[in-house]
PDB file of C-alpha atoms in Angstrom:
ATOM      1  CA  UNK A   1      -2.061   0.363  -3.303  1.00  0.00           C
ATOM      2  CA  UNK A   2       0.385   0.224  -0.228  1.00  0.00           C
ATOM      3  CA  UNK A   3       2.777   2.742   0.496  1.00  0.00           C
ATOM      4  CA  UNK A   4       6.810   2.059   0.887  1.00  0.00           C
ATOM      5  CA  UNK A   5       7.397   1.097   4.095  1.00  0.00           C
ATOM      6  CA  UNK A   6       9.449   3.169   6.736  1.00  0.00           C
ATOM      7  CA  UNK A   7      10.178   1.919  10.358  1.00  0.00           C
ATOM      8  CA  UNK A   8       8.610   4.874  12.212  1.00  0.00           C
ATOM      9  CA  UNK A   9      10.997   6.429  14.355  1.00  0.00           C
ATOM     10  CA  UNK A  10      14.480   6.606  14.718  1.00  0.00           C
ATOM     11  CA  UNK A  11      17.146   8.300  17.561  1.00  0.00           C
ATOM     12  CA  UNK A  12      20.385   8.875  17.922  1.00  0.00           C
ATOM     13  CA  UNK A  13      22.346  10.965  19.937  1.00  0.00           C
ATOM     14  CA  UNK A  14      24.204  14.359  18.163  1.00  0.00           C
ATOM     15  CA  UNK A  15      27.582  13.396  16.199  1.00  0.00           C
ATOM     16  CA  UNK A  16      26.185   9.386  15.582  1.00  0.00           C
ATOM     17  CA  UNK A  17      25.307   8.484  11.980  1.00  0.00           C
ATOM     18  CA  UNK A  18      21.006   6.737  11.631  1.00  0.00           C
ATOM     19  CA  UNK A  19      20.198   5.019   8.446  1.00  0.00           C
ATOM     20  CA  UNK A  20      16.593   5.125   7.225  1.00  0.00           C
ATOM     21  CA  UNK A  21      14.955   2.271   5.758  1.00  0.00           C
ATOM     22  CA  UNK A  22      12.529   2.115   2.987  1.00  0.00           C
ATOM     23  CA  UNK A  23      12.094  -0.976   1.729  1.00  0.00           C
ATOM     24  CA  UNK A  24       9.638  -1.045  -1.550  1.00  0.00           C
ATOM     25  CA  UNK A  25       8.764  -3.214  -3.882  1.00  0.00           C
ATOM     26  CA  UNK A  26      10.467  -4.432  -8.322  1.00  0.00           C
ATOM     27  CA  UNK A  27       8.036  -2.035  -9.462  1.00  0.00           C
ATOM     28  CA  UNK A  28       9.232   1.070  -7.086  1.00  0.00           C
ATOM     29  CA  UNK A  29      11.827   1.042  -5.880  1.00  0.00           C
ATOM     30  CA  UNK A  30      13.961  -1.902  -6.899  1.00  0.00           C
ATOM     31  CA  UNK A  31      12.432  -1.130 -10.213  1.00  0.00           C
ATOM     32  CA  UNK A  32      13.982   2.445 -11.147  1.00  0.00           C
ATOM     33  CA  UNK A  33      16.554   4.581 -10.001  1.00  0.00           C
ATOM     34  CA  UNK A  34      14.214   7.756  -9.386  1.00  0.00           C
ATOM     35  CA  UNK A  35      13.847   7.592  -5.113  1.00  0.00           C
ATOM     36  CA  UNK A  36      13.829  10.946  -3.644  1.00  0.00           C
ATOM     37  CA  UNK A  37      14.362  11.413   0.509  1.00  0.00           C
ATOM     38  CA  UNK A  38      12.255  14.128   2.040  1.00  0.00           C
ATOM     39  CA  UNK A  39      12.875  16.002   5.456  1.00  0.00           C
ATOM     40  CA  UNK A  40       9.509  18.196   6.463  1.00  0.00           C
ATOM     41  CA  UNK A  41       9.965  19.917   9.969  1.00  0.00           C
ATOM     42  CA  UNK A  42       6.058  20.755  11.989  1.00  0.00           C
ATOM     43  CA  UNK A  43       4.176  22.391   9.890  1.00  0.00           C
ATOM     44  CA  UNK A  44       6.459  23.422   7.182  1.00  0.00           C
ATOM     45  CA  UNK A  45       6.774  22.031   3.743  1.00  0.00           C
ATOM     46  CA  UNK A  46       9.010  19.333   2.927  1.00  0.00           C
ATOM     47  CA  UNK A  47      12.066  20.108   1.516  1.00  0.00           C
ATOM     48  CA  UNK A  48      13.948  17.476  -1.431  1.00  0.00           C
ATOM     49  CA  UNK A  49      17.373  16.095   0.586  1.00  0.00           C
ATOM     50  CA  UNK A  50      18.052  13.705  -1.889  1.00  0.00           C
ATOM     51  CA  UNK A  51      16.412  12.246  -5.457  1.00  0.00           C
ATOM     52  CA  UNK A  52      17.680  10.402  -8.103  1.00  0.00           C
ATOM     53  CA  UNK A  53      18.886   7.032  -4.754  1.00  0.00           C
ATOM     54  CA  UNK A  54      22.323   9.488  -4.203  1.00  0.00           C
ATOM     55  CA  UNK A  55      22.213  13.109  -5.545  1.00  0.00           C
ATOM     56  CA  UNK A  56      22.049  15.588  -3.246  1.00  0.00           C
ATOM     57  CA  UNK A  57      20.387  18.690  -4.746  1.00  0.00           C
ATOM     58  CA  UNK A  58      22.602  21.814  -4.083  1.00  0.00           C
ATOM     59  CA  UNK A  59      22.397  23.223  -0.685  1.00  0.00           C
ATOM     60  CA  UNK A  60      21.450  19.770   1.364  1.00  0.00           C
ATOM     61  CA  UNK A  61      24.424  19.102   3.948  1.00  0.00           C
ATOM     62  CA  UNK A  62      26.751  16.443   2.809  1.00  0.00           C
ATOM     63  CA  UNK A  63      25.375  14.432   5.607  1.00  0.00           C
ATOM     64  CA  UNK A  64      22.437  13.650   4.056  1.00  0.00           C
ATOM     65  CA  UNK A  65      23.029  10.278   1.686  1.00  0.00           C
ATOM     66  CA  UNK A  66      20.790   8.206  -0.010  1.00  0.00           C
ATOM     67  CA  UNK A  67      21.535   4.356  -1.906  1.00  0.00           C
ATOM     68  CA  UNK A  68      19.981   1.331  -2.682  1.00  0.00           C
ATOM     69  CA  UNK A  69      19.706  -1.889  -2.849  1.00  0.00           C
ATOM     70  CA  UNK A  70      17.511  -4.761  -4.094  1.00  0.00           C
ATOM     71  CA  UNK A  71      14.193  -2.986  -2.932  1.00  0.00           C
ATOM     72  CA  UNK A  72      15.337  -1.223  -0.185  1.00  0.00           C
ATOM     73  CA  UNK A  73      16.789   2.388  -0.431  1.00  0.00           C
ATOM     74  CA  UNK A  74      18.189   4.008   2.403  1.00  0.00           C
ATOM     75  CA  UNK A  75      18.751   8.323   3.728  1.00  0.00           C
ATOM     76  CA  UNK A  76      22.026   7.624   6.532  1.00  0.00           C
ATOM     77  CA  UNK A  77      22.500  10.901   8.692  1.00  0.00           C
ATOM     78  CA  UNK A  78      25.547  11.568   8.887  1.00  0.00           C
ATOM     79  CA  UNK A  79      26.609  14.032  12.084  1.00  0.00           C
ATOM     80  CA  UNK A  80      23.289  14.191  14.011  1.00  0.00           C
ATOM     81  CA  UNK A  81      22.717  17.137  15.196  1.00  0.00           C
ATOM     82  CA  UNK A  82      19.701  19.398  16.804  1.00  0.00           C
ATOM     83  CA  UNK A  83      17.633  20.469  13.446  1.00  0.00           C
ATOM     84  CA  UNK A  84      17.776  17.057  12.238  1.00  0.00           C
ATOM     85  CA  UNK A  85      15.264  16.231  13.820  1.00  0.00           C
ATOM     86  CA  UNK A  86      11.671  15.924  11.862  1.00  0.00           C
ATOM     87  CA  UNK A  87       9.837  13.280  10.248  1.00  0.00           C
ATOM     88  CA  UNK A  88      11.254  11.703   6.658  1.00  0.00           C
ATOM     89  CA  UNK A  89      10.112  11.017   4.214  1.00  0.00           C
ATOM     90  CA  UNK A  90      10.627   8.265   1.436  1.00  0.00           C
ATOM     91  CA  UNK A  91       9.199   8.303  -2.685  1.00  0.00           C
ATOM     92  CA  UNK A  92       9.624   6.312  -5.520  1.00  0.00           C
ATOM     93  CA  UNK A  93       8.380   6.448  -8.828  1.00  0.00           C
ATOM     94  CA  UNK A  94       6.090   3.453  -9.404  1.00  0.00           C
ATOM     95  CA  UNK A  95       5.212   1.357 -12.773  1.00  0.00           C
ATOM     96  CA  UNK A  96       1.935   1.461 -11.759  1.00  0.00           C
ATOM     97  CA  UNK A  97      -1.633   3.933 -11.763  1.00  0.00           C
ATOM     98  CA  UNK A  98       0.031   5.499  -8.952  1.00  0.00           C
ATOM     99  CA  UNK A  99       3.297   7.119 -10.873  1.00  0.00           C
ATOM    100  CA  UNK A 100       4.600   8.742  -6.854  1.00  0.00           C
ATOM    101  CA  UNK A 101       4.257   6.168  -4.296  1.00  0.00           C
ATOM    102  CA  UNK A 102       5.143   8.241  -0.553  1.00  0.00           C
ATOM    103  CA  UNK A 103       6.564   6.083   2.807  1.00  0.00           C
ATOM    104  CA  UNK A 104       4.913   6.403   5.561  1.00  0.00           C
ATOM    105  CA  UNK A 105       7.314   9.073   6.951  1.00  0.00           C
ATOM    106  CA  UNK A 106       9.657   7.801   9.134  1.00  0.00           C
ATOM    107  CA  UNK A 107      10.904  10.335  13.161  1.00  0.00           C
ATOM    108  CA  UNK A 108      14.295  11.209  13.715  1.00  0.00           C
ATOM    109  CA  UNK A 109      14.257  11.988  16.972  1.00  0.00           C
ATOM    110  CA  UNK A 110      18.045  13.480  18.354  1.00  0.00           C
ATOM    111  CA  UNK A 111      18.369  11.799  21.674  1.00  0.00           C
TER     112      UNK A 111
ATOM    113  CA  UNK B   1      13.963  31.886  -7.273  1.00  0.00           C
ATOM    114  CA  UNK B   2      10.930  29.448  -7.989  1.00  0.00           C
ATOM    115  CA  UNK B   3       7.743  30.037  -5.706  1.00  0.00           C
ATOM    116  CA  UNK B   4       4.940  28.682  -5.344  1.00  0.00           C
ATOM    117  CA  UNK B   5       1.533  30.176  -3.335  1.00  0.00           C
ATOM    118  CA  UNK B   6      -1.576  28.636  -2.802  1.00  0.00           C
ATOM    119  CA  UNK B   7      -5.421  30.154  -1.762  1.00  0.00           C
ATOM    120  CA  UNK B   8      -5.814  30.004   1.132  1.00  0.00           C
ATOM    121  CA  UNK B   9      -7.661  27.301   3.534  1.00  0.00           C
ATOM    122  CA  UNK B  10     -11.432  26.196   2.816  1.00  0.00           C
ATOM    123  CA  UNK B  11     -14.143  25.062   4.676  1.00  0.00           C
ATOM    124  CA  UNK B  12     -16.204  22.375   2.819  1.00  0.00           C
ATOM    125  CA  UNK B  13     -19.195  20.457   3.487  1.00  0.00           C
ATOM    126  CA  UNK B  14     -19.734  16.610   2.574  1.00  0.00           C
ATOM    127  CA  UNK B  15     -20.317  15.863  -0.978  1.00  0.00           C
ATOM    128  CA  UNK B  16     -19.317  19.877  -1.726  1.00  0.00           C
ATOM    129  CA  UNK B  17     -16.035  20.110  -4.252  1.00  0.00           C
ATOM    130  CA  UNK B  18     -12.835  22.800  -3.623  1.00  0.00           C
ATOM    131  CA  UNK B  19     -10.550  24.200  -6.162  1.00  0.00           C
ATOM    132  CA  UNK B  20      -7.364  25.655  -5.043  1.00  0.00           C
ATOM    133  CA  UNK B  21      -5.187  27.357  -6.860  1.00  0.00           C
ATOM    134  CA  UNK B  22      -1.543  27.139  -6.384  1.00  0.00           C
ATOM    135  CA  UNK B  23       0.453  30.506  -9.048  1.00  0.00           C
ATOM    136  CA  UNK B  24       4.280  29.813  -9.544  1.00  0.00           C
ATOM    137  CA  UNK B  25       6.744  32.206 -11.006  1.00  0.00           C
ATOM    138  CA  UNK B  26      10.493  32.329 -10.660  1.00  0.00           C
ATOM    139  CA  UNK B  27      10.702  30.027 -13.641  1.00  0.00           C
ATOM    140  CA  UNK B  28       9.695  29.271 -17.098  1.00  0.00           C
ATOM    141  CA  UNK B  29       6.291  27.684 -16.354  1.00  0.00           C
ATOM    142  CA  UNK B  30       5.899  25.166 -18.910  1.00  0.00           C
ATOM    143  CA  UNK B  31       9.254  23.536 -17.451  1.00  0.00           C
ATOM    144  CA  UNK B  32       7.959  22.425 -14.784  1.00  0.00           C
ATOM    145  CA  UNK B  33       5.692  19.478 -14.081  1.00  0.00           C
ATOM    146  CA  UNK B  34       3.644  20.153 -10.704  1.00  0.00           C
ATOM    147  CA  UNK B  35       2.136  17.589  -8.181  1.00  0.00           C
ATOM    148  CA  UNK B  36      -0.290  18.014  -5.736  1.00  0.00           C
ATOM    149  CA  UNK B  37      -0.094  15.930  -2.720  1.00  0.00           C
ATOM    150  CA  UNK B  38      -1.885  16.063   0.347  1.00  0.00           C
ATOM    151  CA  UNK B  39      -1.140  15.550   3.859  1.00  0.00           C
ATOM    152  CA  UNK B  40      -4.014  14.301   7.105  1.00  0.00           C
ATOM    153  CA  UNK B  41      -3.674  15.777   9.718  1.00  0.00           C
ATOM    154  CA  UNK B  42      -0.576  13.839  12.066  1.00  0.00           C
ATOM    155  CA  UNK B  43      -0.604  11.850   8.458  1.00  0.00           C
ATOM    156  CA  UNK B  44       2.197  10.797   5.659  1.00  0.00           C
ATOM    157  CA  UNK B  45       2.396  12.475   2.001  1.00  0.00           C
ATOM    158  CA  UNK B  46       0.419  11.084  -0.370  1.00  0.00           C
ATOM    159  CA  UNK B  47       0.367  12.302  -3.480  1.00  0.00           C
ATOM    160  CA  UNK B  48      -3.316  12.775  -5.602  1.00  0.00           C
ATOM    161  CA  UNK B  49      -1.719  13.949  -9.259  1.00  0.00           C
ATOM    162  CA  UNK B  50       0.812  15.123 -11.694  1.00  0.00           C
ATOM    163  CA  UNK B  51      -0.043  18.279 -14.693  1.00  0.00           C
ATOM    164  CA  UNK B  52       2.057  19.137 -17.392  1.00  0.00           C
ATOM    165  CA  UNK B  53       2.045  22.775 -18.128  1.00  0.00           C
ATOM    166  CA  UNK B  54       3.477  23.252 -21.639  1.00  0.00           C
ATOM    167  CA  UNK B  55       0.381  20.498 -22.736  1.00  0.00           C
ATOM    168  CA  UNK B  56      -1.699  20.282 -20.145  1.00  0.00           C
ATOM    169  CA  UNK B  57      -1.719  16.371 -19.945  1.00  0.00           C
ATOM    170  CA  UNK B  58      -2.463  14.893 -15.825  1.00  0.00           C
ATOM    171  CA  UNK B  59      -1.743  11.885 -14.773  1.00  0.00           C
ATOM    172  CA  UNK B  60      -3.873  11.139 -11.393  1.00  0.00           C
ATOM    173  CA  UNK B  61      -3.115   8.056  -8.709  1.00  0.00           C
ATOM    174  CA  UNK B  62      -6.282   5.577  -9.282  1.00  0.00           C
ATOM    175  CA  UNK B  63      -7.182   5.974  -6.065  1.00  0.00           C
ATOM    176  CA  UNK B  64      -8.646   9.924  -6.761  1.00  0.00           C
ATOM    177  CA  UNK B  65      -9.520   9.218 -10.340  1.00  0.00           C
ATOM    178  CA  UNK B  66     -12.983  10.072 -10.696  1.00  0.00           C
ATOM    179  CA  UNK B  67     -13.284  12.556  -8.245  1.00  0.00           C
ATOM    180  CA  UNK B  68      -9.882  14.856  -9.000  1.00  0.00           C
ATOM    181  CA  UNK B  69      -8.929  17.213 -11.373  1.00  0.00           C
ATOM    182  CA  UNK B  70      -5.780  19.914 -12.290  1.00  0.00           C
ATOM    183  CA  UNK B  71      -6.200  22.063 -15.010  1.00  0.00           C
ATOM    184  CA  UNK B  72      -3.624  25.446 -15.869  1.00  0.00           C
ATOM    185  CA  UNK B  73      -4.358  28.626 -16.596  1.00  0.00           C
ATOM    186  CA  UNK B  74      -0.086  29.294 -18.833  1.00  0.00           C
ATOM    187  CA  UNK B  75      -1.403  32.754 -19.323  1.00  0.00           C
ATOM    188  CA  UNK B  76      -1.779  33.482 -15.083  1.00  0.00           C
ATOM    189  CA  UNK B  77       0.785  31.465 -14.014  1.00  0.00           C
ATOM    190  CA  UNK B  78      -1.266  29.391 -11.968  1.00  0.00           C
ATOM    191  CA  UNK B  79      -2.234  25.433 -11.360  1.00  0.00           C
ATOM    192  CA  UNK B  80      -5.736  23.879  -9.918  1.00  0.00           C
ATOM    193  CA  UNK B  81      -6.426  21.408  -8.250  1.00  0.00           C
ATOM    194  CA  UNK B  82     -10.533  20.093  -7.693  1.00  0.00           C
ATOM    195  CA  UNK B  83     -11.885  17.545  -5.661  1.00  0.00           C
ATOM    196  CA  UNK B  84     -14.734  16.640  -5.828  1.00  0.00           C
ATOM    197  CA  UNK B  85     -17.668  14.882  -3.545  1.00  0.00           C
ATOM    198  CA  UNK B  86     -15.617  15.341  -0.314  1.00  0.00           C
ATOM    199  CA  UNK B  87     -15.538  13.332   2.675  1.00  0.00           C
ATOM    200  CA  UNK B  88     -14.166  14.109   6.395  1.00  0.00           C
ATOM    201  CA  UNK B  89     -11.272  11.680   4.866  1.00  0.00           C
ATOM    202  CA  UNK B  90      -9.898  14.798   2.880  1.00  0.00           C
ATOM    203  CA  UNK B  91     -10.303  16.497   4.890  1.00  0.00           C
ATOM    204  CA  UNK B  92      -6.102  17.405   5.067  1.00  0.00           C
ATOM    205  CA  UNK B  93      -3.057  20.527   4.236  1.00  0.00           C
ATOM    206  CA  UNK B  94      -3.262  20.147   0.003  1.00  0.00           C
ATOM    207  CA  UNK B  95       0.498  21.012  -1.653  1.00  0.00           C
ATOM    208  CA  UNK B  96       1.374  21.904  -4.954  1.00  0.00           C
ATOM    209  CA  UNK B  97       5.360  21.018  -5.532  1.00  0.00           C
ATOM    210  CA  UNK B  98       7.116  21.282  -9.005  1.00  0.00           C
ATOM    211  CA  UNK B  99       9.855  19.686  -9.937  1.00  0.00           C
ATOM    212  CA  UNK B 100      11.591  19.037 -13.801  1.00  0.00           C
ATOM    213  CA  UNK B 101      10.461  16.329 -13.650  1.00  0.00           C
ATOM    214  CA  UNK B 102       7.376  13.527 -13.150  1.00  0.00           C
ATOM    215  CA  UNK B 103       8.062  11.643 -10.184  1.00  0.00           C
ATOM    216  CA  UNK B 104      10.018  14.208  -8.164  1.00  0.00           C
ATOM    217  CA  UNK B 105       8.703  17.125  -6.188  1.00  0.00           C
ATOM    218  CA  UNK B 106      11.420  20.159  -5.581  1.00  0.00           C
ATOM    219  CA  UNK B 107      10.026  23.105  -4.942  1.00  0.00           C
ATOM    220  CA  UNK B 108       7.676  22.951  -2.602  1.00  0.00           C
ATOM    221  CA  UNK B 109       3.700  25.617  -2.114  1.00  0.00           C
ATOM    222  CA  UNK B 110       3.337  26.915   1.254  1.00  0.00           C
ATOM    223  CA  UNK B 111      -0.060  24.126   2.251  1.00  0.00           C
ATOM    224  CA  UNK B 112      -3.082  24.752   2.336  1.00  0.00           C
ATOM    225  CA  UNK B 113      -5.877  23.164   4.956  1.00  0.00           C
ATOM    226  CA  UNK B 114      -8.636  21.831   3.503  1.00  0.00           C
ATOM    227  CA  UNK B 115     -11.327  21.609   6.213  1.00  0.00           C
ATOM    228  CA  UNK B 116     -14.340  19.411   5.329  1.00  0.00           C
ATOM    229  CA  UNK B 117     -16.989  19.217   7.936  1.00  0.00           C
ATOM    230  CA  UNK B 118     -21.288  19.439   8.078  1.00  0.00           C
TER     231      UNK B 118
END
C-alpha cells in the first residue's frame, strides 16, 4: 500500500510561515479525523506535534497548527525558527489491512 | 513520565529472525497501545504492527503479515517484536511507540538498529 503523499522538501526564511501538505484518499485522510504530524531531528526519535488533524499536545509550540480539507491535510509552521529544521511526517488511520499509514516525509530547511 | 527503553542493536544474517524488546514505565502498562514503526537508512517511517497490552490483541500491516509477531509480558511491562526471514531491506531502526489510541504514536523509544548482513 502506498504512503501518503508529501512534498520532499519545503524551505523558508526565519520568521516566515510554511505549509506542508499531506495527500491521501477517502480511505484514510479524507475519511477520518485521525491525522497526526511528527517532527524528527537527525538521529532522534519522532515527536508528535499534532493529533486528530488540529490538536496540539501539551508542550508543543503554538507555532505549529494543523488542518484538513478533503483528502489533504496540512501542517503550518509560523514564525519559522532555526530549530524547526527537521523532517516532518504525517500519518493517518487507514480503513484497510494497514491500520496506520505514514507520509513519505518532508525535509524543512530554514534558509 | 512515560519512558520506553528498547533493547540494543542487533546484527543478523539473511533468513534469520530478530526479536526486539521495549520496556515501558511511567504509566499503567495496559492503558496504552504499543506500536512498532521502522525507518530504513535515509528513508521515511513505516508502520508495522500494534498490540493491545490489556488483552494481547494484535494488528499487523499486510506487508509484514506472516513474518512479524508482537507479544507482551505484563509482569515485566515489556513488549516484543519478532521479525523472521530477514532480508537485506529489513535493515532499519525499529522504534516502539505507545499511545492511548490505535492510530497515533505519542511516546517513542530510542530505537533499535537492526543490521542484516551475510
